[in-house]
CSV table of C-alpha atoms and ligand atoms in Angstrom, one decimal:
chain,number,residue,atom,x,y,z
X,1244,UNK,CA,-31.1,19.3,10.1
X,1245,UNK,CA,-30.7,16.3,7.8
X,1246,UNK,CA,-26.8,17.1,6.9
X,1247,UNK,CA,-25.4,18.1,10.0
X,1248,UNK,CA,-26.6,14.6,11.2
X,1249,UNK,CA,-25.5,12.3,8.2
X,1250,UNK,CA,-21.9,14.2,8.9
X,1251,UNK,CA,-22.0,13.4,12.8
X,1252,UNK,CA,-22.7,9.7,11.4
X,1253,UNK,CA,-19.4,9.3,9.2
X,1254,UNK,CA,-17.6,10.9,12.3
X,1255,UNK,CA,-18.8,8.8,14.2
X,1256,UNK,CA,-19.8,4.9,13.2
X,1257,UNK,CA,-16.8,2.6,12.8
X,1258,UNK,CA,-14.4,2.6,9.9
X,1259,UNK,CA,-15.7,-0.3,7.3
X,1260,UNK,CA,-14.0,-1.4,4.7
X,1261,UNK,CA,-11.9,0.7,2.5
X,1262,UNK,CA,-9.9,-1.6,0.2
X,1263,UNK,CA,-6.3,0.5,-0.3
X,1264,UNK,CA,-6.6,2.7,2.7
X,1265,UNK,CA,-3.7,2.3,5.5
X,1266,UNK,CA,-6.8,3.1,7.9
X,1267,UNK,CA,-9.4,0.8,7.7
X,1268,UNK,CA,-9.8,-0.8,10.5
X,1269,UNK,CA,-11.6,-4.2,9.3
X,1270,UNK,CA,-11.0,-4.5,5.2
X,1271,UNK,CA,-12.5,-8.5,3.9
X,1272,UNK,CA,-10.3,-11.4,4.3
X,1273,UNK,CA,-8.4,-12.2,0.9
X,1274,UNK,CA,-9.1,-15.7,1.3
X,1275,UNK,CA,-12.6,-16.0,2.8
X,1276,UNK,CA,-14.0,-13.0,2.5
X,1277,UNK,CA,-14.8,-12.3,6.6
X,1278,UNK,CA,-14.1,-9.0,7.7
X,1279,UNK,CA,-10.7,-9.0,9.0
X,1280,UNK,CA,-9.6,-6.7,12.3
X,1281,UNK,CA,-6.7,-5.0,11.7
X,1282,UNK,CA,-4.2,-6.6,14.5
X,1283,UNK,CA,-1.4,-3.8,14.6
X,1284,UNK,CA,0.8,-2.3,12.5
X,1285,UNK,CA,4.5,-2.2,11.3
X,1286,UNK,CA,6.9,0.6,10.3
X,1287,UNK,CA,10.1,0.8,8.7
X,1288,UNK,CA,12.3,1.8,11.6
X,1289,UNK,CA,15.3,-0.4,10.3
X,1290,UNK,CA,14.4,-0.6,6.8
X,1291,UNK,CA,11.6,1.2,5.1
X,1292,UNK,CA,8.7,-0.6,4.1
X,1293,UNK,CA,8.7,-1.1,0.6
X,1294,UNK,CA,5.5,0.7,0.5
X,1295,UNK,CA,6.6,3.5,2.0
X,1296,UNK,CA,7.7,5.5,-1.0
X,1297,UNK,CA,4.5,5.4,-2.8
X,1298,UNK,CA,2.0,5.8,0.6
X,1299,UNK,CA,1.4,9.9,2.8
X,1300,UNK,CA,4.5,10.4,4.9
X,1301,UNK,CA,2.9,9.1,7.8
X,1302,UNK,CA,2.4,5.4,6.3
X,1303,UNK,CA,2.4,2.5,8.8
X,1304,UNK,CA,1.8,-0.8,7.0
X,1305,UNK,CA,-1.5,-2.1,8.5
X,1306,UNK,CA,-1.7,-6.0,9.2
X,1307,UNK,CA,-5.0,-8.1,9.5
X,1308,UNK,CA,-6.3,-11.3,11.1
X,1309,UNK,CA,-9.0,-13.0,10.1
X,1310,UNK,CA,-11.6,-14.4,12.6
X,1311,UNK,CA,-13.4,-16.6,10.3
X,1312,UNK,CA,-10.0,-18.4,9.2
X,1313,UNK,CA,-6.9,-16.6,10.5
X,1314,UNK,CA,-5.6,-16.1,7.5
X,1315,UNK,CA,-2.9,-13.2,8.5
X,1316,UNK,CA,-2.3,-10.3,5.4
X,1317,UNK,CA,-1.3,-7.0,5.3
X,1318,UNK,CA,-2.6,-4.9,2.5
X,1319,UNK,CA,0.2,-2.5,1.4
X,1320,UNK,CA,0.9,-4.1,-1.6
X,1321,UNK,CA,-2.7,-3.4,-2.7
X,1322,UNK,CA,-4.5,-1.2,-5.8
X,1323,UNK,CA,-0.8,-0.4,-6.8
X,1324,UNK,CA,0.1,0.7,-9.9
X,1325,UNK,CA,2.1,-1.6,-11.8
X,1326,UNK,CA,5.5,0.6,-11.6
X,1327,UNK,CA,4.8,1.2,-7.8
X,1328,UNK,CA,4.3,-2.8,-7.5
X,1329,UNK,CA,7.6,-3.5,-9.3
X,1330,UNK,CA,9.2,-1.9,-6.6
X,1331,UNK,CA,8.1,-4.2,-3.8
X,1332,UNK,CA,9.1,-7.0,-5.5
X,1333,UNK,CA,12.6,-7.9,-4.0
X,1334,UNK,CA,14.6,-10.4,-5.8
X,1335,UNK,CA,15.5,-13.5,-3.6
X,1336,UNK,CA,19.4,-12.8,-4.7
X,1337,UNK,CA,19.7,-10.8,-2.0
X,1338,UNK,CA,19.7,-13.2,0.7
X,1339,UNK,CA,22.5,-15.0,1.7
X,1340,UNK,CA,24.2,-17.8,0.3
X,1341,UNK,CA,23.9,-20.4,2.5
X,1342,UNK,CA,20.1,-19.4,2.8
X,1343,UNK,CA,19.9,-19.8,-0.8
X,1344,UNK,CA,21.7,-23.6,-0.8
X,1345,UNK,CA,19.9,-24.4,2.4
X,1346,UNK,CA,16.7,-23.7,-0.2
X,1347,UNK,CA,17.7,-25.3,-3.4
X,1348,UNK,CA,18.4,-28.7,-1.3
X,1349,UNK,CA,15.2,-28.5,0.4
X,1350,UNK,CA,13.1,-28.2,-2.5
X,1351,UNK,CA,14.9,-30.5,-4.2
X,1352,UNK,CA,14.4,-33.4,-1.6
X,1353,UNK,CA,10.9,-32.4,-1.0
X,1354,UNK,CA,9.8,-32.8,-4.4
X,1355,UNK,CA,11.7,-35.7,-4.8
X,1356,UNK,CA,10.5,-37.3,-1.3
X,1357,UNK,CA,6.8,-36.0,-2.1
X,1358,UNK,CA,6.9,-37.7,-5.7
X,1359,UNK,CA,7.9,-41.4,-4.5
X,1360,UNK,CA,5.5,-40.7,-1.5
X,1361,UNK,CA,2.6,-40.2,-4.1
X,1362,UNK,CA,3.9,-42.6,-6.6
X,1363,UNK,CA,4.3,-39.5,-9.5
X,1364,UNK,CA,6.6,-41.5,-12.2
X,1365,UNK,CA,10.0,-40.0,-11.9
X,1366,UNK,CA,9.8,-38.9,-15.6
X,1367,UNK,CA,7.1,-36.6,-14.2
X,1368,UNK,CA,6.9,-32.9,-15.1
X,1369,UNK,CA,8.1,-30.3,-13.0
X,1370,UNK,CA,7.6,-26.8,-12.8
X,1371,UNK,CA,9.5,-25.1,-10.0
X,1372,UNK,CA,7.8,-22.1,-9.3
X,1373,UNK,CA,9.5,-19.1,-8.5
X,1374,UNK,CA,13.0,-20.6,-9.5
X,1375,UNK,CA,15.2,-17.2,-8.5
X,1376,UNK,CA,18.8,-18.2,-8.3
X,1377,UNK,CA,18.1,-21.6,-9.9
X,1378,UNK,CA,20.0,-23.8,-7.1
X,1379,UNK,CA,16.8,-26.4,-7.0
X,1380,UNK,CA,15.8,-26.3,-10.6
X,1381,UNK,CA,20.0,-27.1,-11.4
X,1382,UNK,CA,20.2,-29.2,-9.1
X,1383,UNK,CA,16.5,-31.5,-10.3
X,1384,UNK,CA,18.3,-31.7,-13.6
X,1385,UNK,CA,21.6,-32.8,-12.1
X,1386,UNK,CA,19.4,-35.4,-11.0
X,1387,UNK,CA,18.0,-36.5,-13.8
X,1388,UNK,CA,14.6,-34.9,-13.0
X,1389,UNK,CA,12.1,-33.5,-15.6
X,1390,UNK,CA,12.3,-30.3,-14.4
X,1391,UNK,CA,11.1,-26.9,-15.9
X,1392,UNK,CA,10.9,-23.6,-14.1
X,1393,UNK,CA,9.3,-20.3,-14.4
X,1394,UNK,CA,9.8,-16.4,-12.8
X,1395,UNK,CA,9.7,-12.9,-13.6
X,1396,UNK,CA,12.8,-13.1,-15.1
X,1397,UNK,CA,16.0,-14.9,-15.6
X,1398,UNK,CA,18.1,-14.5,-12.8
X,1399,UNK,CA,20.1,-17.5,-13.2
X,1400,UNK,CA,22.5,-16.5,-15.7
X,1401,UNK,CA,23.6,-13.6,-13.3
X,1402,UNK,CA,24.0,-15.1,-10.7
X,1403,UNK,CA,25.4,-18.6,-11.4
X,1404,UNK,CA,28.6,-17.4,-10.8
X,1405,UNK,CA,28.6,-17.2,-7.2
X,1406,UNK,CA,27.9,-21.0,-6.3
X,1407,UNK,CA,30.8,-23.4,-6.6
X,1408,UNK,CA,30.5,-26.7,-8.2
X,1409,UNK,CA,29.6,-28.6,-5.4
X,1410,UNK,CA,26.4,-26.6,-5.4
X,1411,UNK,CA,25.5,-25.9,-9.2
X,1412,UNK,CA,26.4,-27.7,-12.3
X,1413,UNK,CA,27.8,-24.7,-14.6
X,1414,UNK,CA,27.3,-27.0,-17.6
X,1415,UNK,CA,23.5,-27.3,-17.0
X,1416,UNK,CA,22.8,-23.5,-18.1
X,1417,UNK,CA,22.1,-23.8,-21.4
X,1418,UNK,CA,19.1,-26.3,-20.6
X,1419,UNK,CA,18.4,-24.1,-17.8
X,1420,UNK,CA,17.6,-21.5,-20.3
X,1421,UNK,CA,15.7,-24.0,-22.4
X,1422,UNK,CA,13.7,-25.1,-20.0
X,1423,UNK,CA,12.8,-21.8,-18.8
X,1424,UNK,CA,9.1,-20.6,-19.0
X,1425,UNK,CA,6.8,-17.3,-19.0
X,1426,UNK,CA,4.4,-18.2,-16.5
X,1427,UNK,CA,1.8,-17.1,-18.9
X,1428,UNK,CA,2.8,-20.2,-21.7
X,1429,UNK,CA,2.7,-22.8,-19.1
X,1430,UNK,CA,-0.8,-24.6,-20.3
X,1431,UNK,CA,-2.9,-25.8,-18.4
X,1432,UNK,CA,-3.0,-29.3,-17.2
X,1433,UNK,CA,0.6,-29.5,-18.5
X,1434,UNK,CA,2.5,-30.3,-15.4
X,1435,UNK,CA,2.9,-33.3,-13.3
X,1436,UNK,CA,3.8,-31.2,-10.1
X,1437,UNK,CA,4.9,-27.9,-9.3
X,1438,UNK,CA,7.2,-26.8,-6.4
X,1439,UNK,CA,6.6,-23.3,-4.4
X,1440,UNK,CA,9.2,-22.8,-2.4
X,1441,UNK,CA,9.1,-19.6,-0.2
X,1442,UNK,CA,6.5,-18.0,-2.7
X,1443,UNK,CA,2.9,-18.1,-1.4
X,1444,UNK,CA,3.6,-15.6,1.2
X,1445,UNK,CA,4.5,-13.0,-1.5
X,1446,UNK,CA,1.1,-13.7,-3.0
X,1447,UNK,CA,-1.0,-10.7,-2.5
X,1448,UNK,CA,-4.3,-11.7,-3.7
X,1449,UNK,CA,-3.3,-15.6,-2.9
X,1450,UNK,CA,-6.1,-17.0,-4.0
X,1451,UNK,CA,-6.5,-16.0,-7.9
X,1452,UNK,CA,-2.8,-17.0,-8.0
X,1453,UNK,CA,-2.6,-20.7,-6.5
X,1454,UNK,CA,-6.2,-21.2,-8.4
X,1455,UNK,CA,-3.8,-20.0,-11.6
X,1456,UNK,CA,-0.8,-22.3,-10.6
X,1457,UNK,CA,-3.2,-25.2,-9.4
X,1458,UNK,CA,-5.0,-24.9,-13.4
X,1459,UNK,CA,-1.3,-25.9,-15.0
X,1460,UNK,CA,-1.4,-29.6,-13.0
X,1461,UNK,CA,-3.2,-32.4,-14.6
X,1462,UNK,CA,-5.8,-34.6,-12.2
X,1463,UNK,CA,-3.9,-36.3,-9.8
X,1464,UNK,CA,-0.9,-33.9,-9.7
X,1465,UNK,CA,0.4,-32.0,-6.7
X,1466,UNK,CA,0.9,-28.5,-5.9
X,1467,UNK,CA,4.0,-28.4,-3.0
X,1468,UNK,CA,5.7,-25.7,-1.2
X,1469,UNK,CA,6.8,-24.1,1.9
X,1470,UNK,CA,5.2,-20.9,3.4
X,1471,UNK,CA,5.1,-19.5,6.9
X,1472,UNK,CA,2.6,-21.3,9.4
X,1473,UNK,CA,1.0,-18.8,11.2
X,1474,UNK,CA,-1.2,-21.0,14.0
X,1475,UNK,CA,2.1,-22.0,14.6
X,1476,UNK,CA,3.4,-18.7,16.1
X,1477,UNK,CA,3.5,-18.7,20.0
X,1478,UNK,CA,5.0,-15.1,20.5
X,1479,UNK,CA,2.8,-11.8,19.9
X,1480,UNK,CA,2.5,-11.9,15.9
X,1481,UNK,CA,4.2,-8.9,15.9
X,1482,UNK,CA,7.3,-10.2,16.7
X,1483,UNK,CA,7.2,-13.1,14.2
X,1484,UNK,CA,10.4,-13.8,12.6
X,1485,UNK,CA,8.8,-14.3,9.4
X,1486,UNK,CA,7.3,-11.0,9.1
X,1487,UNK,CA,11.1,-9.5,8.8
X,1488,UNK,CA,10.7,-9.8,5.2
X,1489,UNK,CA,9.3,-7.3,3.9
X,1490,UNK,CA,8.0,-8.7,0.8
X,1491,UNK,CA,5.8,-11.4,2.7
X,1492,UNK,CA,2.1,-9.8,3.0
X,1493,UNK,CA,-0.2,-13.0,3.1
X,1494,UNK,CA,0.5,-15.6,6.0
X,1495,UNK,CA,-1.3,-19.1,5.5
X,1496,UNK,CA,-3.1,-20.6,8.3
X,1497,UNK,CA,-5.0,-24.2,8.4
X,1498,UNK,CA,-8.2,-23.0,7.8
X,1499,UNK,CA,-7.6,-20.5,4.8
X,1500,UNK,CA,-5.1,-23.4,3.6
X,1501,UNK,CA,-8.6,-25.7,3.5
X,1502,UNK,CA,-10.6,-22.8,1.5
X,1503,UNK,CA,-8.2,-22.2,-0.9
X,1504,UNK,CA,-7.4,-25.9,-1.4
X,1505,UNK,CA,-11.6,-25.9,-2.7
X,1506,UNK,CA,-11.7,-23.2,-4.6
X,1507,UNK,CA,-8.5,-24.7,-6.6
X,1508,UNK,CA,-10.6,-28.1,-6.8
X,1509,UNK,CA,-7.9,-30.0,-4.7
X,1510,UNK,CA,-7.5,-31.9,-2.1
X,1511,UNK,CA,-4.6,-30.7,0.5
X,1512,UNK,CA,-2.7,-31.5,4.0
X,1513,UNK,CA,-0.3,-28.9,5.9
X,1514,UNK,CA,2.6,-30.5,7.5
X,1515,UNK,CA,5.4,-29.9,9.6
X,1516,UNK,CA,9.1,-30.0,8.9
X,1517,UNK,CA,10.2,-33.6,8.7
X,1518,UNK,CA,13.3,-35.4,7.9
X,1519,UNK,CA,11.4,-37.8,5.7
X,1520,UNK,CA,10.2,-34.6,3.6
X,1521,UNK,CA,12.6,-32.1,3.7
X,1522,UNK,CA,15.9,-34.2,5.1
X,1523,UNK,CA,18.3,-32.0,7.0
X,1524,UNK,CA,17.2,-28.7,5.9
X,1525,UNK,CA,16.2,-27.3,8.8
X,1526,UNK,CA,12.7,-26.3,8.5
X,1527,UNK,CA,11.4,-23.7,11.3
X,1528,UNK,CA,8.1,-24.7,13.8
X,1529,UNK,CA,6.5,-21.8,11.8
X,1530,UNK,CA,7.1,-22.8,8.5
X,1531,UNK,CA,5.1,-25.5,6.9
X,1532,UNK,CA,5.1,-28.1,3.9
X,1533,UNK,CA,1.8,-28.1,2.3
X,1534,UNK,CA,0.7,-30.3,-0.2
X,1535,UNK,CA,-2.5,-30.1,-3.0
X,1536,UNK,CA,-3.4,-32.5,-5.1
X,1537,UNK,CA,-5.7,-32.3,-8.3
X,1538,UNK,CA,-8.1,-35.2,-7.7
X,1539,UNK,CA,-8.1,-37.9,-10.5
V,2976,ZN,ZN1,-10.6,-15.5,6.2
């Protein structure tokens, strides 16, 4: 009987891809396209996944590896409407202070360290990506640098108040706001260098986005940033510190770093924390710097 067989054949043969579902077991690799295994899964036993809301009551948020180039992603933030993908998008105000400052100096000697390193003029044009609390983008034009910065929203003006002087120039706010741009007006090929700091991991479809972000740099510009390093991590991934936040959902290695550096026409180099990059900022062994650049 031709029906009763095709039925024992869905029950039976392994569960493909289904883009969306919490139970696929393989789904394709957002950066290489490999079918990915799913490696284990998380719930929200401490906090509930910001998924969870929107997903059936028994939603575990499924995490993948990929064997082609180990990229590490999970897919709950996935064929989301865009209400239900407002709400896993967690504003960076809610970390602590001293996280945030630890952040703004980073990113400001990095991009300052990376521009001498690659001989950018120092009139160049920034674009800090991702500017949240403003620290490094106030602190680039305390500096004199040429700085612009994007987001999806102003949060600066908010939250301004809770730095003292030593760590934000109140006085800069109004140029702040000047200087502030939609993603979406940024032309292309109109920046000199823009700074990721603690972004690309909340990239879930990381590709399309750094291809976007690497279009607004001119030949022979850089793309920079931090992300989690995930051939980096010696304990079961599981347990991985950097999988805590619950907004992170794609986790770079070396290998998807080298794809999506050609498909965004660039050149690129992962590295680790260093003094001479990031100065005393205290960059974990997990974390990387990574650095594209536009060829001329
Ligand atoms: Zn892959």
């Amino acid at each position: 009987m031709p029906f009763a067989s095709a039925a024992q054949e869905s029950n039976t043969a392994p569960r493909t891809a289904r883009p969306g579902t919490a139970s696929a077991s393989t789904v394709p690799c957002k950066v290489c396209g490999a079918m990915a295994q799913r490696s284990f899964h998380r719930t929200g036993k401490r906090q509930l996944l910001l998924e969870a809301s929107f997903k059936p009551a028994d939603y575990k948020r499924p995490y993948y590896r990929c064997p082609k180039c180990d990229l590490l992603f999970h897919t709950g933030f996935d064929n989301l409407t865009p209400e239900e993908e407002a709400q896993t998008k967690l504003p960076g105000i809610n970390n602590k202070t001293k996280e945030i400052v630890n952040r703004g100096v980073r990113e400001t000697l990095m991009t300052a360290n990376l521009m001498q390193m690659f001989k950018l003029p120092l009139r160049s044009k920034i674009l800090v990506f991702g500017c949240g609390a403003g620290l490094s983008f106030n602190m680039m034009l305390d500096n004199k640098l040429n700085a612009y910065a994007t987001d999806l929203s102003v949060q600066f003006q908010k939250t301004a108040k809770r730095y003292g002087a030593e760590h934000f120039n109140h006085a800069l706010l109004p140029e702040m706001l000047r200087r502030f741009r939609p993603f979406d007006s940024v032309a292309e090929q109109s920046m000199d260098l823009v700074t990721l700091t603690e972004v690309f991991e909340h990239f879930p479809n990381p590709v399309e986005m750094m291809q976007r972000i690497a279009a607004t740099v001119r030949p022979g510009g850089l793309v920079i940033g931090t992300t989690g390093w995930v051939d980096r991590v010696k304990e079961p991934l599981h347990d991985w510190w950097y999988l805590r936040c619950l907004s992170h959902c794609t986790f770079l290695s070396s290998k998807a770093f080298q794809r999506i550096c050609r498909a965004c026409g660039c050149l690129g180099v992962l590295l680790p924390g260093s003094p001479m990059i990031t100065g005393q900022t205290g960059i974990s062994d997990t974390q990387t710097v990574f650095v594209m650049q536009k060829p001329l």
